[in-house]
Coordinates of C-alpha atoms in Angstrom, one line a residue:
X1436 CA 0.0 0.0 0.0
X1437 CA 1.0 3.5 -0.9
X1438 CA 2.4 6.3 1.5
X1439 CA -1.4 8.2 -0.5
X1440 CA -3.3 4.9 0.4
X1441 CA -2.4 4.9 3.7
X1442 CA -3.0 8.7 4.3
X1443 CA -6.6 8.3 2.5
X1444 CA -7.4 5.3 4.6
X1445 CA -6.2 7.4 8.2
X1446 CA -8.7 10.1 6.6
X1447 CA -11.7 8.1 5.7
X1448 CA -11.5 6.3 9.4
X1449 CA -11.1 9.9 11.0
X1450 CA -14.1 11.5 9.2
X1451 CA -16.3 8.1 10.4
X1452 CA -15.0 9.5 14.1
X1453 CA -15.8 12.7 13.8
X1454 CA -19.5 12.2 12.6
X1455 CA -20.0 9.5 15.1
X1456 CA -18.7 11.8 17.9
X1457 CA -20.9 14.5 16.2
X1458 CA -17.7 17.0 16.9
X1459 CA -18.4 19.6 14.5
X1460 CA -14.9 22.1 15.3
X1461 CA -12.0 20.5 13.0
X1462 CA -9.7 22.6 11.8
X1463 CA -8.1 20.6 8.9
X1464 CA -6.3 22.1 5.7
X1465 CA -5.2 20.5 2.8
X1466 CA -6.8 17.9 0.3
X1467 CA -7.9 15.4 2.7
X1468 CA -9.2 18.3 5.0
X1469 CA -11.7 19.8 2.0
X1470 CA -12.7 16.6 1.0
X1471 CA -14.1 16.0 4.9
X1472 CA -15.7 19.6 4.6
X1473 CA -17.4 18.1 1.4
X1474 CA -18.5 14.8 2.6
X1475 CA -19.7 15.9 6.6
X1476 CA -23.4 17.5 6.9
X1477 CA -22.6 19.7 9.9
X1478 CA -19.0 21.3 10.1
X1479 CA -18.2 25.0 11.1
X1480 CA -18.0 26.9 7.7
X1481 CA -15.7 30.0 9.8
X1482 CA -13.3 27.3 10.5
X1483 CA -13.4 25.7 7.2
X1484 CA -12.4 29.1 5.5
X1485 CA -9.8 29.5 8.5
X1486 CA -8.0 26.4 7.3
X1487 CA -8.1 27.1 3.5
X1488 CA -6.0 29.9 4.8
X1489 CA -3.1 28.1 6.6
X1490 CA -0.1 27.8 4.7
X1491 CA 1.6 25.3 7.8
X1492 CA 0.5 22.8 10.7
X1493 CA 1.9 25.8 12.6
X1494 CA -0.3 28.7 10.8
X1495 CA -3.4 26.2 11.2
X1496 CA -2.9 25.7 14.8
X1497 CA -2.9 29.6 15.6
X1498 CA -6.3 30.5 13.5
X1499 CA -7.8 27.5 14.9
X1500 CA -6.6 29.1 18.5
X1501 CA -7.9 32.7 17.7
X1502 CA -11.1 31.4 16.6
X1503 CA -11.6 29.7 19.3
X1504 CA -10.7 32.2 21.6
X1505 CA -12.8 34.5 20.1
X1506 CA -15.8 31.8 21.1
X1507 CA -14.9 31.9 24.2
X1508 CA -15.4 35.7 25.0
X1509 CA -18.5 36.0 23.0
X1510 CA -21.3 37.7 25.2
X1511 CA -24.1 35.4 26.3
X1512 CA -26.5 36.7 23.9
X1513 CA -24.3 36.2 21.3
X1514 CA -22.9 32.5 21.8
X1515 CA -23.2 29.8 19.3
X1516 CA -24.7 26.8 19.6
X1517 CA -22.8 24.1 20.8
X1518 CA -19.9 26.3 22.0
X1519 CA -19.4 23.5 24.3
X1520 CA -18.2 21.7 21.3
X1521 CA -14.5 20.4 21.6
X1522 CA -11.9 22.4 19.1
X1523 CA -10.1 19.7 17.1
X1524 CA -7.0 20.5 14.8
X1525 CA -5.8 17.7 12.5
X1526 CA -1.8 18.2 11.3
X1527 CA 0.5 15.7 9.4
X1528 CA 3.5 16.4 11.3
X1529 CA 5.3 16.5 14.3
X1530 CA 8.1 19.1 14.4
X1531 CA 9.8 20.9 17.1
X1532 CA 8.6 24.5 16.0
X1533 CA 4.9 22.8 16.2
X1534 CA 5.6 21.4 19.8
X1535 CA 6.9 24.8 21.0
X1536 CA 3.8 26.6 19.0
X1537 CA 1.5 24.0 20.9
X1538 CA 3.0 24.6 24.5
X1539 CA 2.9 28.9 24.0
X1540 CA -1.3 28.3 23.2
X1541 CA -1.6 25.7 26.1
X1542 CA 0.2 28.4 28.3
X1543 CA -2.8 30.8 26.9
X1544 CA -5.1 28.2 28.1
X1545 CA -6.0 26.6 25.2
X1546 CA -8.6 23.6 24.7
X1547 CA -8.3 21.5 21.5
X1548 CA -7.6 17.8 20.4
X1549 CA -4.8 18.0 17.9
X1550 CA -5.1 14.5 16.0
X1551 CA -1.5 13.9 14.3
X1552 CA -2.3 12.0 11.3
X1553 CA 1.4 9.2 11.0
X1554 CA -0.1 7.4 8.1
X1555 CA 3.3 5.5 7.7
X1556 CA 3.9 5.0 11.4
X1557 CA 7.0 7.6 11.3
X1558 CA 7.0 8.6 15.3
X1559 CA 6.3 4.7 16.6
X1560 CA 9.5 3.4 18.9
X1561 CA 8.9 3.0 22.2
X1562 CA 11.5 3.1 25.3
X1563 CA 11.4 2.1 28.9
X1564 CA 11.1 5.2 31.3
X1565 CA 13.0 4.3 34.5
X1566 CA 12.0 7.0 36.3
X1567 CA 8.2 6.6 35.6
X1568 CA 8.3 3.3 35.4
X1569 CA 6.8 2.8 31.7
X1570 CA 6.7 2.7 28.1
X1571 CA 6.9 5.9 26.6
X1572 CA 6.7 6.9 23.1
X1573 CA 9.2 9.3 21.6
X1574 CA 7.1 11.9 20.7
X1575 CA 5.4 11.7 24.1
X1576 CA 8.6 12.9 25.9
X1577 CA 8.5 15.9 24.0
X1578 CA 4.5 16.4 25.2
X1579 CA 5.3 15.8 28.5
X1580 CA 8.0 17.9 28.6
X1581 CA 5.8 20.8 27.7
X1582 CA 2.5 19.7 29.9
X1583 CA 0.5 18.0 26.9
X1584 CA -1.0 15.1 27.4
X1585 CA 0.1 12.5 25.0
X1586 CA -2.1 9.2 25.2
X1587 CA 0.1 5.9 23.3
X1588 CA -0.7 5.8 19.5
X1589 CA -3.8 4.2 18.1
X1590 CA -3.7 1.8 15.0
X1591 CA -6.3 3.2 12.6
X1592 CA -7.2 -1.1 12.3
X1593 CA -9.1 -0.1 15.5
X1594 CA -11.7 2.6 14.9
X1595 CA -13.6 1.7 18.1
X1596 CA -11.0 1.9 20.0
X1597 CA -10.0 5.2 18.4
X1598 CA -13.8 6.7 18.9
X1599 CA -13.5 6.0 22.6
X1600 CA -9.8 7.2 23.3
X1601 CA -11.0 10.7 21.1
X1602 CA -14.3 10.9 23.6
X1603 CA -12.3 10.3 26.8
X1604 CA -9.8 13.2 25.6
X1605 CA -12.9 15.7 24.8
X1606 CA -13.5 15.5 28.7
X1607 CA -10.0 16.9 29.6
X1608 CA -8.6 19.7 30.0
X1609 CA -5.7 21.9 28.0
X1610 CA -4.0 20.6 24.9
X1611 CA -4.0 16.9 24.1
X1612 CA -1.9 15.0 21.3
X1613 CA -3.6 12.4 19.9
X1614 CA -2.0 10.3 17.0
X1615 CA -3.0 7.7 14.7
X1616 CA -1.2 5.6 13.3
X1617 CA -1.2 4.0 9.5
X1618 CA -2.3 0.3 9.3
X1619 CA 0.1 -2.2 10.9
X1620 CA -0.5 -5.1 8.7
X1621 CA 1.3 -2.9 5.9
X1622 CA 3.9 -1.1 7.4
X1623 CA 7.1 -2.2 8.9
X1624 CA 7.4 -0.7 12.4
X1625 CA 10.1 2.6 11.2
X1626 CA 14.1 0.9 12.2
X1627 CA 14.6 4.7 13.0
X1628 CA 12.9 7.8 15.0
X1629 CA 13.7 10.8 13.3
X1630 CA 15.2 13.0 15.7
X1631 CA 12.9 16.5 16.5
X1632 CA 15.2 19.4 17.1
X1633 CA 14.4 21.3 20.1
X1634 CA 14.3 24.9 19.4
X1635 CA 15.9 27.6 21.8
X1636 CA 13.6 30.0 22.1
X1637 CA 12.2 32.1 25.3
X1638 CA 8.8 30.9 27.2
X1639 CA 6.2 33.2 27.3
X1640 CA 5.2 33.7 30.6
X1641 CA 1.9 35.5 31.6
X1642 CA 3.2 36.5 34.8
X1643 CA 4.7 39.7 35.0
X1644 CA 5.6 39.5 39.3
X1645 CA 9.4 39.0 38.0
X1646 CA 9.5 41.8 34.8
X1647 CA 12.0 44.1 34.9
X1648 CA 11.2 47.6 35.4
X1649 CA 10.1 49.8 32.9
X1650 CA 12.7 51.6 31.4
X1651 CA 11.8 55.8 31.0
X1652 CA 13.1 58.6 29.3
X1653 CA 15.8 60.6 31.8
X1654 CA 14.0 63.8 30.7
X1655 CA 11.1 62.2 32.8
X1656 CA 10.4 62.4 36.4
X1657 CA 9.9 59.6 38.2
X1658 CA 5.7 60.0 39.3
X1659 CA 5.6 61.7 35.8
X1660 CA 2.8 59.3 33.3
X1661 CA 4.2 59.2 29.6
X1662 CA 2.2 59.8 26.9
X1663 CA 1.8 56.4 26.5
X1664 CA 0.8 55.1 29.6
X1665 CA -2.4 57.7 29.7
X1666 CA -3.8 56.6 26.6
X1667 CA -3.5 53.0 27.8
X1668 CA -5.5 54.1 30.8
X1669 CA -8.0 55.7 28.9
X1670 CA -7.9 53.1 26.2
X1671 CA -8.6 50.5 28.7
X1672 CA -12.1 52.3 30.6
X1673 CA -13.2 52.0 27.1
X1674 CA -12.9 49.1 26.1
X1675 CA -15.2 47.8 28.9
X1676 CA -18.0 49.2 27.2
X1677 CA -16.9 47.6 23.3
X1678 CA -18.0 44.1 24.0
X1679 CA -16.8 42.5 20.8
X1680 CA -13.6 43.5 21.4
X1681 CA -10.8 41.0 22.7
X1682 CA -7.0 42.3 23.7
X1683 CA -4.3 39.9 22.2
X1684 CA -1.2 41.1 25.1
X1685 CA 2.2 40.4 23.6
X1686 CA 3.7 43.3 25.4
X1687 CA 6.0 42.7 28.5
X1688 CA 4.8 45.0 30.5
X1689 CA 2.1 44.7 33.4
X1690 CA -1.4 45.2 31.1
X1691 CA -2.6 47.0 34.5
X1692 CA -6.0 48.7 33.2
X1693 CA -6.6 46.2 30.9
X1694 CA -6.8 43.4 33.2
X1695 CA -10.1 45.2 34.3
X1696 CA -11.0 43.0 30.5
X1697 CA -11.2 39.9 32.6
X1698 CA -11.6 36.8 30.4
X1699 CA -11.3 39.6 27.0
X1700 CA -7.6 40.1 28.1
X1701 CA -5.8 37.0 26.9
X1702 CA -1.7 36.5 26.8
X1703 CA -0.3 35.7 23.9
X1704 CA 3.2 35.1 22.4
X1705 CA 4.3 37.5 19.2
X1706 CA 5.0 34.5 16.9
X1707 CA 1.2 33.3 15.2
X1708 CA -1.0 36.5 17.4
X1709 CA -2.1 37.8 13.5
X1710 CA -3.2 34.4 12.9
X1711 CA -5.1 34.1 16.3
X1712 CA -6.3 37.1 15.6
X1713 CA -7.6 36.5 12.2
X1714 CA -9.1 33.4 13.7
X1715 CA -11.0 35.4 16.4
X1716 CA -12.3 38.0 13.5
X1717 CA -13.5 35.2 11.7
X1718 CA -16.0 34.6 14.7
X1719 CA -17.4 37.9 15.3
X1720 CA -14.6 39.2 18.0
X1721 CA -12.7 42.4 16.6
X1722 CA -9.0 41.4 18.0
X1723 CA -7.0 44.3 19.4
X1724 CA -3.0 43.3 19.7
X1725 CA -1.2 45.6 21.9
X1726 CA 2.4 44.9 20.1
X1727 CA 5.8 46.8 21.0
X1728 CA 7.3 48.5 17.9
X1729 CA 10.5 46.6 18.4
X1730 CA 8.0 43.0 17.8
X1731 CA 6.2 44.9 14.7
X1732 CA 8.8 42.9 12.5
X1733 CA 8.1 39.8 13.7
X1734 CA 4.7 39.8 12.4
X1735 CA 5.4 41.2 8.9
X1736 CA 4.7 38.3 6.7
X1737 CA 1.4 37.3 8.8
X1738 CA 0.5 41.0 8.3
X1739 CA 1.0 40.7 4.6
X1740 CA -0.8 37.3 4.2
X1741 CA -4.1 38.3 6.6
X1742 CA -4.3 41.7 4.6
X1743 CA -8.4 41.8 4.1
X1744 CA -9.2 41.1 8.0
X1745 CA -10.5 43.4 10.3
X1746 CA -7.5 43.7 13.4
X1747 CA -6.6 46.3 15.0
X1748 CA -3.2 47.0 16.7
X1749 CA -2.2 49.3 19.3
X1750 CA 1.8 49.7 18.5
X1751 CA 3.4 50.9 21.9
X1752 CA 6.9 51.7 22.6
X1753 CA 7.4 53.8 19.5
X1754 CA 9.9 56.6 18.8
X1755 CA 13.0 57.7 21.0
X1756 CA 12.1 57.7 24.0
X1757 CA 11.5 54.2 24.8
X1758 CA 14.8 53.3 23.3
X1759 CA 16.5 53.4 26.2
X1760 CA 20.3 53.3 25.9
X1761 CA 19.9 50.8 22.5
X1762 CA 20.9 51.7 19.1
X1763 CA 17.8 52.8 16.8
X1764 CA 15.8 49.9 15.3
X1765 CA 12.2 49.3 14.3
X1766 CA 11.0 51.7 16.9
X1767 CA 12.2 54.2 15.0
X1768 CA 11.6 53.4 11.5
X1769 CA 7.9 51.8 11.6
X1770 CA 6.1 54.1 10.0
X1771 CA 8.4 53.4 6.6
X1772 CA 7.2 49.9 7.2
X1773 CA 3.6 50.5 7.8
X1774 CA 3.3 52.5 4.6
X1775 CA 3.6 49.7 2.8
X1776 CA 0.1 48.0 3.7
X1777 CA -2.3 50.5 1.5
X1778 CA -4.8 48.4 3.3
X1779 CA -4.2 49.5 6.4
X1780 CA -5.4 52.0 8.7
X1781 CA -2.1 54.1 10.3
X1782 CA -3.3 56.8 13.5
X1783 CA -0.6 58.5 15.3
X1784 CA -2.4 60.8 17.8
X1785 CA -1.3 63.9 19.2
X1786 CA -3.0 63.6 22.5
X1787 CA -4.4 61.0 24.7
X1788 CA -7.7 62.4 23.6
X1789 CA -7.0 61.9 20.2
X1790 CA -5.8 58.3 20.8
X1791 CA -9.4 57.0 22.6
X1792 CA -11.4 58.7 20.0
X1793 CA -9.4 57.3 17.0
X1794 CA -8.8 53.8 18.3
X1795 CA -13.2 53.7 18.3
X1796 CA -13.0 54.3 15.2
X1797 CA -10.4 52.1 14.1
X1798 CA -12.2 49.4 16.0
X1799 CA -15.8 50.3 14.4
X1800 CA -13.7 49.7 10.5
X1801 CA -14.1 46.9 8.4
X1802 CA -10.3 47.1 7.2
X1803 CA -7.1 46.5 9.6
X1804 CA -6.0 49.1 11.4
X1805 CA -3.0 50.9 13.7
X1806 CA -2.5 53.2 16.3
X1807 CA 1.1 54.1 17.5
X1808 CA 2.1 55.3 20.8
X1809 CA 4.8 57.2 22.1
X1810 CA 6.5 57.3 25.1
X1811 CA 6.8 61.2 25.1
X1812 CA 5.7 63.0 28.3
X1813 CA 2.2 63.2 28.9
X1814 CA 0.7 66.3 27.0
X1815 CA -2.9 68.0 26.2
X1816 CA -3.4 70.0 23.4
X1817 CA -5.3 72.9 23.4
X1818 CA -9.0 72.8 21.6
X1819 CA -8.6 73.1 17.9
X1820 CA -10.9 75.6 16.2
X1821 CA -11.8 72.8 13.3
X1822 CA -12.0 69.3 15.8
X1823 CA -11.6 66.3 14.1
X1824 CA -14.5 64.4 12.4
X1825 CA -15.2 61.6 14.1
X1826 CA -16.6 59.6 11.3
X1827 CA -13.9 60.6 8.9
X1828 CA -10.0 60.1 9.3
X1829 CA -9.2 62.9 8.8
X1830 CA -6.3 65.6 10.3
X1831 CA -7.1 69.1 11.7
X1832 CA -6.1 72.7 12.4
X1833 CA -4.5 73.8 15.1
X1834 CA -3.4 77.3 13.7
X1835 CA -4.3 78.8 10.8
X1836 CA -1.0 80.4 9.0
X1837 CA 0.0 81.9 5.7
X1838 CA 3.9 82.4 5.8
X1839 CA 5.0 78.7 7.0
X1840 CA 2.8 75.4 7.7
X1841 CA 3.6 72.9 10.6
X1842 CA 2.8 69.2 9.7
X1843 CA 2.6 67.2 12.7
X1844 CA 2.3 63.6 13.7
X1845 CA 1.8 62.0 17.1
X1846 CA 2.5 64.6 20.5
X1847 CA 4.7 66.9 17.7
X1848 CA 2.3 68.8 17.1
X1849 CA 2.4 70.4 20.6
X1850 CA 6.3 71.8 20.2
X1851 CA 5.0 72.4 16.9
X1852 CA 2.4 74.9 18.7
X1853 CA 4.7 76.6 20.5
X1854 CA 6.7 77.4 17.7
X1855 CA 4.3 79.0 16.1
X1856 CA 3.5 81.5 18.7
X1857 CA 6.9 82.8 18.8
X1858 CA 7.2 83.2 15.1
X1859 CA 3.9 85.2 15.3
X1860 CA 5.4 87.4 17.8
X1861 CA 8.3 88.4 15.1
X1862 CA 5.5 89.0 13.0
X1863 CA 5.1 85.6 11.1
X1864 CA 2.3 83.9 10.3
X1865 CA 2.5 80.3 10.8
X1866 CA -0.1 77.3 10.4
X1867 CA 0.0 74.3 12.6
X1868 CA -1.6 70.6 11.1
X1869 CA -2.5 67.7 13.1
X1870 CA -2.1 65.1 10.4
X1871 CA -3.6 62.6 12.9
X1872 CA -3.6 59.7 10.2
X1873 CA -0.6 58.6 8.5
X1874 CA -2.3 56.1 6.2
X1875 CA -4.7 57.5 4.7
X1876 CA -3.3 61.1 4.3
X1877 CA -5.6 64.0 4.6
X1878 CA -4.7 65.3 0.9
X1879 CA -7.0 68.7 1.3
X1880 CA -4.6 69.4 4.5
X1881 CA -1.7 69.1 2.7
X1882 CA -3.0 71.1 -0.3
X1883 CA -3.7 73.9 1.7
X1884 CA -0.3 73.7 3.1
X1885 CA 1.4 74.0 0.1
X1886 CA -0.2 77.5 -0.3
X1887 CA 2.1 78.8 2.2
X1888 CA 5.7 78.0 -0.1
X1889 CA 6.8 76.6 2.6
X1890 CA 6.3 73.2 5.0
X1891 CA 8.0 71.6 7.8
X1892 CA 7.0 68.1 8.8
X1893 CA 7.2 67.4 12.6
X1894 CA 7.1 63.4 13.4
X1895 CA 8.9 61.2 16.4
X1896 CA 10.4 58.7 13.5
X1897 CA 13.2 58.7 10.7
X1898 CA 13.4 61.4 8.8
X1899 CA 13.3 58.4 6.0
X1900 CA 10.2 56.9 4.7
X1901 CA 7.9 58.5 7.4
X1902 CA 5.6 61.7 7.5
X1903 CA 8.3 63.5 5.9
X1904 CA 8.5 61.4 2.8
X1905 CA 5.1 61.2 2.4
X1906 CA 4.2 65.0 2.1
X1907 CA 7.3 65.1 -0.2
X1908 CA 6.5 62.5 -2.7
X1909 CA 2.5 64.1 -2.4
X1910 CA 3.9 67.2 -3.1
X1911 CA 5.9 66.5 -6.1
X1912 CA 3.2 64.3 -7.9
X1913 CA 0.3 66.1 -7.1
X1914 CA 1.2 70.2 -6.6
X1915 CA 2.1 71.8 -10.0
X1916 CA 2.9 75.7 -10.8
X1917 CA 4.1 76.0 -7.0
X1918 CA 7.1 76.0 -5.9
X1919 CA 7.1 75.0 -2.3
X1920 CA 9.9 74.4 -0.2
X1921 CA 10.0 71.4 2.4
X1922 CA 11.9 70.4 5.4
X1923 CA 11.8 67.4 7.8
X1924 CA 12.1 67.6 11.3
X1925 CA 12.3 63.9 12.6
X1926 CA 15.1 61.3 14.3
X1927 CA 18.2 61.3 13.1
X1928 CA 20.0 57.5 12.7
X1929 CA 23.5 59.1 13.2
X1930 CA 22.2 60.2 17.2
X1931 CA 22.5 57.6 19.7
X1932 CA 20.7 60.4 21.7
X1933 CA 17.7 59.8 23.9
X1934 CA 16.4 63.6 24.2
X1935 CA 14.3 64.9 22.0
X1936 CA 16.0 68.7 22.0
X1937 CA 18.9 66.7 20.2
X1938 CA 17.1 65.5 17.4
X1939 CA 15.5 68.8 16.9
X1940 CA 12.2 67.9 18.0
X1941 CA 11.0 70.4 20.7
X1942 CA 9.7 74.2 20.0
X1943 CA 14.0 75.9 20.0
X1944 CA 15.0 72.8 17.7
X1945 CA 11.5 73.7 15.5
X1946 CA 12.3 77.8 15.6
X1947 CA 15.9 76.7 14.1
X1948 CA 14.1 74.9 10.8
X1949 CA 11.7 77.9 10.6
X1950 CA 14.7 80.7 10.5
X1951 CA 16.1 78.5 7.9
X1952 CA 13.1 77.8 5.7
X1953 CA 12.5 81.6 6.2
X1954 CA 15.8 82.5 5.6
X1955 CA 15.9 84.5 9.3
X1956 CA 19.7 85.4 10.8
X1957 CA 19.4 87.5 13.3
X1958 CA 16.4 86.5 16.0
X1959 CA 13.9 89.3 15.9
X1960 CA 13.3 90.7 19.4
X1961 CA 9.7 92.1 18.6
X1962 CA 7.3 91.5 16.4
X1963 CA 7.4 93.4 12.8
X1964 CA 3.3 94.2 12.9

């Protein structure tokens, strides 16, 4: 019998246990996975298009967990029949990244079967365990080893058998291993057992009793909140009153607020939390990842891949100031990455304010979505004469200006602010713009900018690929028979500095690009009228 036979002959017996069971949650991609879709009555369609996603064992196992988590936190009103229903996830392999991949979702509390289909009896040797005083399996000291419960192999010659071992598993708790084996009477017990690398990688705790302090700016006082932290505060009273909302936590740091979420606040490693949280969009929940910018990399081909989902990530730890004493990194250059999903949602708010009344709205889209926090010092802006519209994304006014235009992103715009009422004192008239939205850009705001001649763009990021670059390559596609000239005021890779007056950004580093852009060399000591 073929390695195909065999494989088809472990399916067909499966499918016979799954209807018999009547266990309607299997995740299971591939050939032998659509034909079981095709042939079953009753099977969840959500988790069916789930696994025509899943590229891996790995990928499969993540949506299968988001969806399920997703099930769990449903309100009452809202739960699906037979959410009592065991989750079962069938793979065809057995590799070390899978068995770490299993032990992070069992750490997040996981319940599934995961049915290992060995259809040529790969993993079967056995060994004597002196210390427990038994036969173990080779694969099982991996499971055990990581708190899964690995039952011994059944032959697929014993369905019954099979059906009973899968019923006794639905009743316990966590993750559970169980794996079938191809026909004996046609396979030679394997001489070898392939050798499953274990993979060094950190354990993701969900307790945060032995995390290391926060590090902070040293331009911020110790009882002093950072911009950051007050938003999450905010962030977090609101979310107990957006139901259909789950938080995804892959930040070190102590959630605090959010814990006030209860069973919506679930831990999660960084590697597969876009796939759990495609897999919890899929069933209703709106997933919102809190992710630190320095992670954002990590999840660059899942975000590619889950492009037409509805997420929503809250990017913390972004810009300088969190950087510590570390060289720059992805903290500083994210928004260059971000621009590259068109898809994609980007909000950089300039006030705590502005961050609760922008994440609702990211959270009421259809499309992904991203709001970035900084770890500036706590700031309020002043209200705008033209607030932003909170059905639109769109940026605002802060000052209106003809001589010189201020575009800001993030907390900026405050230095920006400033600025501008000392130029107005030596009698220039300078507009301040709260872009508010990196992606999509507010096109009228910078249209009216251009107007002035002349633009400055204010951002905590790169002076590459960020706000800056974006205004200039608007500017030179879409403003013609206007000369205007453009400078931008951002974080420059050559500083390892961790102050923002080095880089410029503060209202004396924002003066010094004006007097340039206006061509000022001598610091007027009143205004001109």
């Amino acid at each position: 019998m073929s390695q195909y036979d065999n494989l088809e002959e472990v399916s067909e017996v499966l499918t016979e246990t799954l209807q018999a069971l009547s266990f309607r949650d299997v995740a299971w991609r591939g050939f032998y996975g659509d034909r079981y879709y095709s042939q079953v009555r009753r099977y969840s369609h959500s988790l069916a298009s789930l696994a025509s996603l899943a590229s891996s064992d790995v990928a499969l196992c993540h949506l299968a967990a988001g969806w399920k988590r997703a099930r769990a936190v449903l309100p009452s009103g809202l739960s699906l029949i037979g959410n009592e229903q065991p989750l079962v996830i069938v793979i065809n392999d057995l590799s070390s990244l899978l068995f770490h991949t299993l032990e992070t979702l069992r750490q997040g509390r996981l319940e599934a079967i995961v049915v290992f289909l060995d259809p040529q009896r790969r993993y079967i040797g056995n060994f004597y365990d002196e210390k427990a005083k038994e036969i173990c399996s080779y694969p099982g000291i991996f499971a055990a080893a990581r708190h899964i419960l690995y039952p011994p192999p059944v032959d697929v010659d014993h369905p019954k058998r099979l059906c009973n071992m899968m019923a006794i598993l639905s009743q316990e708790r966590g993750i559970k291993i169980l794996h079938i084996l191809g026909s004996a009477l046609t396979q030679n017990s394997a001489s070898s057992i392939p050798r499953l690398k274990s993979q060094s990688s950190e354990r993701f705790s969900a307790s945060f009793a032995t995390e290391p302090a926060v590090k902070r700016s040293p331009k911020l006082k110790p009882g002093d909140l950072t911009f950051e932290q007050s938003a999450l505060n905010r962030i977090a009273i609101d979310l107990q009153n957006v139901p259909l909302v789950s938080c995804l936590w892959t930040s070190p740091k102590d959630p605090k607020q959010f814990r006030r979420l209860h069973n919506r606040l679930q831990f999660s490693p960084v590697d597969g939390v876009v796939l759990q949280a495609v897999g919890m969009a899929a069933s209703g929940i709106h997933p919102l990842i809190v992710l630190t910018a320095a992670d954002m990399p990590k999840v660059l081909s899942e975000l590619f891949a889950m492009a037409p989902f509805p997420i929503t990530i809250l990017l913390t730890d972004a810009g300088l100031t969190s950087q510590g004493d570390l060289l720059p990194n992805a903290n500083f250059h994210d928004l260059a990455i971000l621009r590259s999903f068109e898809h994609m949602q980007v909000g950089v708010p300039s006030d705590e304010e502005e961050a609760r009344s922008m994440l609702l709205n990211l959270l009421a889209s259809s499309t992904p979505g991203l709001l970035r926090l900084s770890s500036t010092p706590a700031v309020g802006l002043p209200s705008a004469k033209h607030a932003r519209a909170k059905t639109k994304l769109q940026g605002r006014c802060l000052h209106e200006g003809q001589d010189l235009a201020f575009i800001c992103l993030g907390s900026m715009a405050y230095h920006a602010l400033l600025a501008s009422r000392t130029l107005e004192s030596w009698g220039y008239k300078t507009a301040v713009y709260d872009m508010g939205w990196l992606n999509p850009l507010d096109t009228a705001i910078l249209e009216k900018a251009a107007k002035t001649g002349r633009i400055i763009t204010v951002e905590e990021h790169s002076t590459v690929g960020g706000l800056g670059s974006a205004v200039a390559e608007y500017i030179l596609q879409h403003v013609e028979n206007q000369c205007v000239q453009l400078r931008s005021a951002g974080l420059k890779s050559e500083l390892y500095s961790t102050s923002l007056e080095d880089h410029g950004l503060s209202m004396e580093g924002l003066l010094e690009y004006a007097k340039d852009i206006l061509q000022i060399e001598h610091t007027p000591s009143s205004a001109n009228g």
